[in-house]
Amino acid sequence: MTPGPGSEAPRVVEAGLRSFTCAYERYVEQPFQLGQVVAVREGPVTILGCIADTASGPEDPGRPLQAQGGALTAAEVFAENPHIRPLLRTRLTIAACGYISGEGALALLPPSPPPLLARVEPATDAEVVHATADGAFLALLTASPLCDDAVIAAAVRAAANAHGAEARDFTVRAGKELARLLKAEPARLSSILRGVTA
Amino acid sequence: MELLAGELAALVERHRQRAAALDATLAAANNAARAWANDPAGGDARIRAAMANNPAPYATTFGEPPTATFAAPPFAPCTVVAADGSSIDPDRVAPVPCFVINTGWAVLPYRVGGEAALGSKPWVGPREAASDGGEDDGEDASPGGRGWGVSLLRDIEERETGIHLARERLVHGPVVLLFDGTFLPWDLDSRRIAARVRRQVMQRLLDALALLATGDEPLSAGAYISGSRSGDVATSLAVLAGQDPDRWLGADSLFFAPLLGEGERSALFRARSERGQTVEQQVPPESQVAFFYLRTGGDIARVELPLWAATPERIDRLHATLIDQCARCDGYPRALQEAHEQAVISGGDRQQFARLLESEAARQRVFAAANGKQTSKRRRAV
């Protein structure tokens, strides 16, 4: 019953080519962040995805979480009611944004979905740089119904962090790529760019 | 429904009359209890004399006056451990007779170290080839019948699971171990269960009880019976009042309901019986059962505990924890509720298991004998 090594990593619980869902074994207050690039390394290729949504709540929909605790903080309510945390789960929705096969990073849908129950881990800075440098990954994100303007802006910001000293150059390239992809949607482009520079 | 409605008025009237008659019985019971409190040894001696050649369960005092009540001590940090079980009983129309036992547990640390844990462990039985049994194998020990003792196996799994988890958590501080129902599994003396099964379970029970009853560790243990209908104390009071126990208070809770204030517990009592070969007579003296009653809201619950756990410190911890647990869960211990939630096998799960079993049996070309009643029930066509 004691969590084993690495049990904190969420695992794929629903898998598709365009998106997949992963879940932590428990409720976590600090899951992967919106827009963060993550990697599933357990299949024939390393699949990269972008965090599009996070949700936490009871695992059993028949037992809704009751608001309780009076003046206590959330941490105090959890400490006073130790049964609650094991009944909660945190789930992440991830939009696929490319894959790495051998030495090459491709901004394309993966050839097959990630394996169910595969571990989902943060992509390394090197993987993020490799997969996002030319901004091509934005084509998949802008086409995904899971990715609204806030998700895409967060993804650009998160990728820029991985580029380190080259962050500004990357952001300019990403902006240009977005302008090309969204030339028919100027309002959406403006909204995303505002989010990128926020 | 119109036919039934006409009978309700008389039904309620009969109940009202019984309740009115109860007041006089309660007054007599209170008098008997006061006399018992004034002379516990004399009262116990009279009760033991009445027990001779009588299989009914009685209660004797256990170091506290029978009319005493005790307020709950303050709750102190501890880990509460509970185990509960659920089962799918053998289906005589299934292609392969079998059963499922699912043991659920809850480990809840309150202001002590260690992580909370909820979980369950299901398994399919029988694990050995079913036998028609032999001598002393009960009146229904055929494969697929009660001879397998599913409820007994469920009981022992609950106890083993809870006891092991409780001992693991002692490294973090005091532990309170809770079970639902009686402390000892009474099916152990049921002759409807194969003797071989009863012998095996008895050995497992003795091992588990020995593991539980070790040392001076801060471990409390109790089995919680919500809405108990037991009548050991009532039977003893009838003896002391010179009344026929069969025409007396039906349940101990009727006597203790007016006596106990919110959160209070009754005195401790010893469960006694002269019935031959009772389960209790087969366990070591330190694991035989004492009990008290506890008021939580409208419920008068019976709490059974082994004699070794009937020390003031352990009883106080158990009492305080039960009151705290009930306050957290609408009048029933939270840890037992969560263990139950883990153990419960839903209707959907039962149907899915039946389908899986049919599917696997069909794959191996094993089919159930035709059963017209079952088939007809499934169709329900007009």
XYZ file of C-alpha atoms in Angstrom:
580
model
C 0.000 0.000 0.000
C 2.960 2.313 0.350
C 3.374 4.223 -2.927
C 6.282 2.838 -4.886
C 9.100 4.846 -6.413
C 7.885 7.210 -9.082
C 4.240 6.622 -8.281
C 3.652 10.374 -8.376
C 3.768 10.416 -12.175
C 0.335 10.501 -13.786
C -0.548 7.694 -16.171
C -2.461 7.552 -19.434
C -6.024 6.430 -18.767
C -7.627 7.325 -22.116
C -5.605 7.367 -25.285
C -6.216 8.870 -28.728
C -4.057 10.119 -31.552
C -5.059 13.748 -31.129
C -5.395 13.857 -27.399
C -5.098 11.704 -24.328
C -6.100 11.846 -20.699
C -3.883 10.999 -17.799
C -4.604 10.712 -14.094
C -2.577 10.899 -10.935
C -3.150 8.138 -8.415
C -4.415 10.801 -6.041
C -5.407 14.412 -5.862
C -2.395 16.687 -6.315
C -2.420 20.407 -5.691
C 0.478 21.088 -8.081
C -0.125 19.074 -11.256
C 1.590 19.811 -14.555
C 0.861 23.403 -15.542
C -1.330 24.681 -18.325
C 0.599 24.709 -21.600
C 3.475 22.599 -20.227
C 4.942 20.124 -22.714
C 4.935 16.539 -21.454
C 6.302 13.300 -22.868
C 5.162 9.679 -22.986
C 8.252 7.574 -23.546
C 6.859 4.049 -23.246
C 5.766 3.398 -26.843
C 7.727 2.961 -30.049
C 8.103 6.749 -30.233
C 8.170 9.485 -27.598
C 4.883 11.302 -27.840
C 4.806 14.955 -26.879
C 1.708 16.745 -25.693
C 0.625 20.028 -24.289
C -1.464 20.317 -21.094
C -4.828 21.643 -22.236
C -6.898 21.163 -19.112
C -6.732 19.959 -15.500
C -9.587 18.759 -13.317
C -9.691 17.428 -9.758
C -12.591 15.839 -7.920
C -13.986 12.604 -6.500
C -13.148 9.386 -8.340
C -16.662 8.097 -7.651
C -19.268 10.462 -9.110
C -21.796 8.911 -6.747
C -19.961 10.427 -3.774
C -19.711 14.173 -4.451
C -17.327 16.220 -2.352
C -19.171 18.144 0.342
C -18.059 21.700 1.114
C -17.056 21.511 4.776
C -14.585 22.831 7.305
C -15.965 26.140 8.583
C -13.044 28.496 9.151
C -10.379 25.885 8.407
C -8.021 26.154 5.447
C -8.063 23.420 2.802
C -4.905 21.891 4.271
C -6.504 21.795 7.700
C -9.692 20.210 6.343
C -7.638 17.502 4.644
C -5.656 16.880 7.835
C -8.850 16.614 9.886
C -10.514 14.330 7.331
C -7.805 11.958 6.104
C -10.290 9.810 4.192
C -10.981 12.560 1.661
C -7.683 12.762 -0.189
C -7.535 9.071 -1.225
C -10.995 9.433 -2.745
C -9.945 12.307 -5.009
C -8.136 12.229 -8.326
C -6.517 14.804 -10.564
C -6.851 14.294 -14.306
C -5.118 16.101 -17.136
C -6.227 16.524 -20.719
C -3.324 16.633 -23.130
C -3.325 17.701 -26.776
C -0.754 15.852 -28.900
C 1.771 18.258 -30.417
C 4.359 15.983 -31.997
C 6.625 13.050 -31.430
C 10.287 12.141 -31.364
C 11.462 9.144 -33.349
C 15.163 8.397 -33.293
C 16.971 11.688 -33.736
C 14.090 13.514 -35.357
C 11.321 15.567 -33.782
C 8.187 15.824 -35.894
C 5.345 18.287 -35.387
C 2.814 15.707 -36.541
C 0.258 13.468 -34.929
C 1.937 10.340 -33.571
C 1.536 7.149 -35.637
C -0.264 5.434 -32.741
C -1.742 6.548 -29.427
C 0.326 6.373 -26.253
C 0.020 3.075 -24.381
C -2.635 3.018 -21.681
C -1.174 3.326 -18.199
C 2.096 4.678 -19.589
C 3.749 7.237 -17.360
C 3.443 10.881 -18.382
C 6.514 12.912 -17.539
C 7.677 16.479 -18.109
C 9.505 16.845 -21.407
C 13.128 17.849 -20.943
C 14.220 21.292 -22.074
C 16.182 19.621 -24.859
C 13.089 17.759 -26.058
C 10.987 20.900 -25.924
C 13.564 22.905 -27.849
C 13.911 20.101 -30.371
C 10.167 19.830 -30.900
C 9.182 23.493 -30.876
C 12.088 25.423 -32.344
C 10.506 26.099 -35.738
C 7.023 26.770 -34.321
C 5.489 24.018 -36.448
C 3.935 22.387 -33.370
C 1.480 25.297 -33.264
C -0.341 23.920 -36.299
C -1.541 20.937 -34.271
C -2.486 23.059 -31.294
C -4.436 25.689 -33.246
C -6.329 22.888 -35.012
C -7.225 21.115 -31.757
C -10.689 21.759 -30.319
C -9.119 21.252 -26.883
C -6.832 24.250 -27.257
C -8.435 27.632 -26.813
C -6.470 30.867 -26.967
C -5.315 30.614 -23.352
C -3.880 27.106 -23.863
C -1.927 28.121 -26.964
C -0.553 31.242 -25.297
C 0.469 29.189 -22.247
C 2.125 26.614 -24.519
C 4.222 29.297 -26.225
C 5.238 30.777 -22.887
C 6.164 27.355 -21.486
C 8.183 26.456 -24.596
C 9.947 29.831 -24.481
C 11.167 29.054 -20.976
C 12.823 25.897 -22.273
C 14.655 27.920 -24.921
C 16.492 29.847 -22.213
C 18.644 32.601 -23.724
C 16.949 32.049 -27.067
C 13.499 32.610 -25.608
C 12.909 35.951 -27.315
C 13.950 34.651 -30.740
C 11.710 31.621 -30.240
C 8.773 33.791 -29.229
C 9.160 35.931 -32.335
C 9.247 32.829 -34.550
C 6.194 31.415 -32.787
C 4.365 34.716 -33.272
C 5.128 34.682 -36.962
C 3.937 31.095 -37.243
C 0.716 31.951 -35.441
C 0.188 34.931 -37.753
C 0.549 32.592 -40.713
C -1.767 29.951 -39.280
C -4.425 32.415 -38.119
C -4.364 34.973 -40.892
C -8.097 34.443 -41.347
C -8.748 34.881 -37.618
C -7.186 38.195 -36.587
C -9.209 38.461 -33.387
C -8.021 35.037 -32.235
C -4.438 35.885 -33.172
C -4.598 39.081 -31.109
C -6.008 37.246 -28.152
C -3.265 34.607 -28.248
C -0.477 37.172 -28.694
C -1.785 39.151 -25.744
C -1.614 35.933 -23.733
C 1.935 35.205 -24.923
C 3.239 38.604 -23.862
C 1.250 38.804 -20.609
C -52.631 -1.822 -1.365
C -56.163 -0.974 -0.200
C -56.305 -4.357 1.528
C -53.063 -3.665 3.378
C -54.020 -0.108 4.371
C -57.004 -1.410 6.296
C -54.745 -3.454 8.562
C -52.337 -0.643 9.490
C -54.466 0.980 12.203
C -54.620 -2.233 14.219
C -50.922 -2.852 13.678
C -49.965 0.581 15.050
C -52.359 0.177 17.969
C -50.759 -3.132 18.968
C -47.341 -1.486 18.815
C -48.570 1.414 20.969
C -49.875 -0.987 23.591
C -46.584 -2.853 23.676
C -44.709 0.436 24.124
C -46.983 1.410 27.006
C -46.409 -1.942 28.674
C -42.679 -1.394 28.256
C -42.702 1.493 30.737
C -43.617 -0.842 33.585
C -40.981 -3.344 32.470
C -38.362 -0.621 32.326
C -39.181 0.481 35.852
C -38.752 -3.087 37.083
C -35.507 -3.397 35.112
C -34.178 -0.214 36.686
C -34.942 -1.541 40.150
C -33.176 -4.793 39.342
C -30.203 -2.907 37.918
C -29.887 -0.727 41.028
C -29.912 -3.803 43.242
C -27.301 -5.397 40.959
C -25.149 -2.262 41.226
C -25.358 -2.398 45.020
C -24.251 -6.028 45.097
C -22.497 -6.916 41.834
C -21.025 -10.174 43.132
C -24.381 -11.359 44.459
C -26.148 -10.406 41.242
C -23.529 -12.129 39.116
C -23.861 -15.277 41.248
C -27.627 -15.368 40.701
C -27.120 -14.890 36.978
C -24.541 -17.669 36.770
C -26.930 -19.974 38.603
C -29.679 -19.181 36.089
C -27.296 -19.909 33.208
C -26.898 -23.570 34.106
C -28.181 -25.769 31.290
C -29.516 -22.681 29.542
C -28.100 -21.782 26.116
C -29.298 -18.144 26.206
C -26.639 -15.399 26.289
C -26.304 -13.537 29.583
C -24.168 -10.685 30.857
C -22.271 -10.311 34.103
C -20.506 -7.263 35.444
C -16.911 -6.497 34.572
C -15.509 -4.186 37.211
C -18.022 -1.379 36.749
C -21.484 -0.942 38.354
C -24.084 -1.956 35.761
C -25.923 1.365 35.994
C -22.757 3.469 35.593
C -22.422 5.824 32.652
C -19.252 7.479 31.380
C -18.848 10.670 29.340
C -16.549 10.469 26.346
C -12.970 11.525 27.085
C -11.380 14.074 24.715
C -10.288 12.612 21.400
C -6.512 12.230 21.142
C -4.368 11.759 18.015
C -4.327 8.218 16.677
C -4.667 6.117 13.548
C -8.080 4.556 13.025
C -8.024 1.271 11.129
C -11.156 -0.514 9.936
C -11.863 -3.543 7.787
C -15.112 -4.726 6.282
C -16.066 -7.372 3.771
C -18.556 -8.150 1.058
C -19.208 -11.317 -0.894
C -20.935 -12.890 -3.844
C -22.484 -16.080 -2.560
C -22.497 -19.267 -4.609
C -25.160 -19.212 -7.319
C -26.632 -22.672 -7.740
C -27.539 -21.973 -11.361
C -24.073 -20.719 -12.312
C -22.090 -22.912 -14.732
C -19.323 -23.263 -12.130
C -20.145 -22.977 -8.425
C -17.935 -20.391 -6.806
C -17.941 -17.322 -4.606
C -16.182 -13.971 -4.337
C -14.933 -12.243 -1.214
C -13.864 -8.625 -1.265
C -12.198 -7.227 1.840
C -12.066 -3.462 2.125
C -10.019 -1.395 4.520
C -9.514 2.149 5.681
C -6.455 3.464 7.486
C -7.026 7.032 8.636
C -4.325 8.893 10.587
C -5.605 11.763 12.724
C -2.778 14.120 13.667
C -0.233 11.288 13.666
C 2.248 10.203 11.018
C 1.606 7.925 8.055
C -0.531 8.313 4.972
C -4.230 7.596 4.745
C -4.995 4.444 2.774
C -8.209 3.054 1.351
C -8.250 -0.182 -0.572
C -9.718 -3.607 -1.127
C -8.625 -7.108 -2.075
C -11.024 -9.394 -3.963
C -10.525 -13.098 -4.576
C -12.459 -16.001 -6.054
C -13.040 -19.282 -4.215
C -12.950 -22.084 -3.570
C -9.206 -22.201 -4.032
C -9.050 -25.965 -3.756
C -11.189 -28.524 -5.524
C -14.637 -28.588 -3.922
C -15.347 -31.639 -1.875
C -18.546 -33.326 -0.882
C -17.086 -33.470 2.592
C -17.455 -36.322 4.979
C -18.326 -36.828 8.604
C -19.535 -33.774 10.462
C -19.573 -31.665 7.352
C -22.864 -30.043 8.080
C -26.286 -30.586 6.691
C -25.590 -28.629 3.510
C -21.936 -29.079 2.750
C -22.292 -29.920 -0.914
C -20.228 -27.958 -3.446
C -21.895 -24.631 -4.024
C -23.740 -24.803 -0.740
C -23.290 -23.198 2.618
C -20.680 -25.775 3.477
C -18.054 -23.448 2.061
C -18.806 -20.928 4.800
C -18.486 -17.827 2.660
C -19.610 -15.518 5.452
C -17.140 -17.154 7.813
C -14.279 -16.756 5.353
C -15.301 -13.141 4.843
C -15.228 -12.592 8.607
C -11.771 -14.057 9.070
C -10.380 -12.109 6.101
C -11.711 -8.908 7.669
C -10.053 -9.668 10.972
C -6.715 -10.699 9.493
C -6.631 -7.632 7.280
C -7.548 -5.209 10.040
C -5.166 -6.717 12.570
C -2.179 -6.649 10.222
C -2.868 -3.063 9.182
C -3.321 -1.983 12.794
C -0.026 -3.477 13.868
C 1.779 -1.844 10.958
C 0.562 1.576 12.045
C 1.690 1.333 15.662
C 5.030 2.840 14.588
C 3.195 6.148 14.190
C 1.488 6.158 17.605
C -1.784 4.936 19.115
C -4.095 2.868 16.917
C -7.807 2.131 17.197
C -8.926 -0.943 15.254
C -12.606 -1.233 14.348
C -14.706 -4.018 12.900
C -18.339 -4.019 11.916
C -20.508 -6.540 13.763
C -19.461 -8.928 16.478
C -15.856 -9.269 17.613
C -15.800 -13.036 17.199
C -17.251 -14.684 14.063
C -20.187 -16.646 15.452
C -20.546 -18.794 12.326
C -17.565 -20.726 13.667
C -19.976 -22.969 15.555
C -22.449 -23.334 12.688
C -22.824 -26.982 11.727
C -24.082 -25.919 8.320
C -20.476 -25.084 7.487
C -18.093 -27.914 6.697
C -16.080 -28.926 9.751
C -12.859 -28.739 7.718
C -13.572 -25.082 6.897
C -14.426 -24.286 10.502
C -11.219 -25.909 11.735
C -9.104 -23.955 9.268
C -10.804 -20.675 10.089
C -10.535 -21.291 13.824
C -6.785 -21.748 13.483
C -6.541 -18.553 11.441
C -8.638 -16.742 14.045
C -6.431 -17.940 16.892
C -3.335 -16.783 15.006
C -4.901 -13.389 14.299
C -6.071 -12.913 17.885
C -2.613 -13.840 19.166
C -1.069 -11.265 16.849
C -3.531 -8.638 18.041
C -3.139 -9.289 21.752
C 0.538 -8.599 22.187
C 2.390 -6.343 24.563
C 1.596 -3.013 26.113
C 1.291 -1.119 22.860
C -1.238 1.737 22.608
C -3.703 -0.357 20.633
C -7.467 -0.333 21.189
C -9.847 -2.677 19.417
C -13.607 -2.769 19.131
C -16.379 -4.290 17.062
C -19.247 -1.883 16.460
C -22.856 -3.001 16.150
C -25.117 -0.126 15.188
C -28.736 -0.505 16.339
C -27.885 -3.658 18.263
C -30.769 -5.986 19.162
C -28.677 -8.106 21.552
C -30.337 -8.961 24.845
C -27.621 -10.281 27.189
C -28.080 -7.559 29.821
C -31.870 -7.661 29.500
C -31.831 -11.411 30.079
C -29.688 -10.972 33.184
C -31.991 -8.234 34.480
C -34.970 -10.522 33.978
C -33.268 -13.141 36.123
C -32.569 -10.573 38.850
C -36.157 -9.288 38.687
C -37.555 -12.799 38.875
C -39.147 -12.483 35.446
C -39.295 -14.766 32.415
C -36.564 -13.536 30.022
C -38.750 -14.482 27.043
C -41.444 -12.018 28.181
C -39.151 -9.205 29.199
C -37.235 -6.406 27.478
C -36.563 -7.513 23.926
C -33.204 -5.793 23.618
C -30.534 -4.220 25.810
C -30.848 -0.976 23.873
C -34.336 -0.445 25.346
C -32.805 -0.428 28.819
C -29.817 1.760 27.957
C -31.612 4.319 25.772
C -32.995 6.321 28.723
C -29.829 5.766 30.749
C -27.219 7.073 28.331
C -26.725 10.739 27.452
C -25.234 11.852 24.163
C -21.741 10.406 23.722
C -21.895 8.415 26.946
C -21.029 4.765 27.279
C -22.456 2.215 29.659
C -20.561 0.037 32.089
C -18.534 -2.858 30.775
C -20.146 -6.289 30.841
C -18.903 -9.802 30.194
C -20.763 -11.822 27.574
C -21.650 -15.190 29.089
C -23.215 -18.370 27.813
C -23.317 -21.983 28.889
C -24.048 -23.137 25.351
C -21.732 -26.038 24.580
C -18.735 -25.400 22.358
C -19.405 -21.706 21.844
C -16.882 -19.819 19.781
C -15.858 -17.908 22.870
C -14.978 -21.065 24.730
C -12.537 -21.957 21.963
C -10.501 -18.760 22.072
C -7.934 -17.863 24.750
C -9.347 -16.168 27.868
C -7.725 -12.817 27.014
C -9.569 -12.738 23.682
C -13.010 -13.473 25.109
C -15.528 -10.691 24.829
C -16.560 -7.766 26.987
C -18.941 -5.111 25.735
C -20.510 -1.763 26.463
C -23.256 0.320 24.914
C -22.725 3.742 23.427
C -25.146 6.506 22.509
C -24.395 8.436 19.340
C -27.370 10.541 18.355
C -30.423 8.296 18.291
C -28.384 5.128 17.992
C -27.574 2.820 20.887
C -24.622 0.882 19.557
C -23.056 -2.173 21.133
C -19.254 -2.203 21.192
C -17.502 -5.530 21.759
C -13.857 -5.789 22.680
C -11.443 -8.501 23.759
C -10.759 -8.705 27.481
C -7.088 -7.760 27.082
C -8.251 -4.455 25.558
C -10.535 -3.639 28.484
C -7.991 -1.486 30.314
C -9.016 2.062 31.279
C -6.579 3.684 28.834
C -7.628 1.483 25.917
C -11.331 1.843 26.648
C -11.027 5.625 26.920
C -9.215 5.761 23.580
C -11.827 3.524 21.958
C -14.723 5.483 23.448
C -13.343 8.899 22.480
C -12.441 7.725 18.988
C -15.843 6.188 18.321
C -17.616 9.389 19.341
C -15.264 11.440 17.162
C -15.648 9.013 14.249
C -19.439 9.072 14.488
C -19.444 12.876 14.574
C -17.526 12.819 11.290
C -19.965 10.535 9.501
C -23.585 11.157 10.461
C -23.599 8.802 13.437
C -21.518 5.882 12.172
C -17.726 5.518 12.420
C -16.087 7.146 9.401
C -13.403 4.477 9.066
C -16.002 1.680 9.015
C -18.020 3.589 6.441
C -14.990 4.004 4.177
C -13.960 0.364 4.602
C -17.499 -0.608 3.651
C -17.369 1.616 0.576
C -14.192 -0.148 -0.475
C -15.648 -3.591 0.161
C -19.085 -3.240 -1.327
C -19.774 -5.216 -4.497
C -22.360 -3.320 -6.480
C -25.212 -4.868 -8.433
C -23.413 -3.961 -11.635
C -20.213 -5.641 -10.443
C -22.159 -8.784 -9.552
C -23.730 -8.953 -12.997
C -20.382 -8.333 -14.646
C -18.793 -11.131 -12.616
C -21.627 -13.502 -13.596
C -21.100 -12.644 -17.268
C -17.332 -13.112 -16.981
C -17.833 -16.495 -15.334
C -20.323 -17.607 -17.990
C -17.966 -16.434 -20.708
C -14.948 -18.275 -19.315
C -17.008 -21.401 -18.678
C -18.353 -21.328 -22.232
C -14.826 -20.910 -23.584
C -13.939 -24.163 -21.817
C -17.258 -25.716 -22.954
C -18.767 -25.865 -19.484
C -22.424 -24.963 -19.386
C -24.963 -24.571 -16.589
C -27.760 -27.088 -16.370
C -30.972 -25.729 -17.873
C -33.038 -23.898 -15.300
C -36.511 -22.950 -16.445
C -37.324 -20.703 -13.496
C -34.179 -18.638 -13.995
C -34.698 -18.350 -17.745
C -38.303 -17.332 -17.244
C -37.336 -14.667 -14.696
C -34.836 -13.152 -17.121
C -37.361 -12.868 -19.952
C -40.483 -11.753 -18.044
C -42.374 -11.721 -21.334
C -46.171 -11.275 -21.270
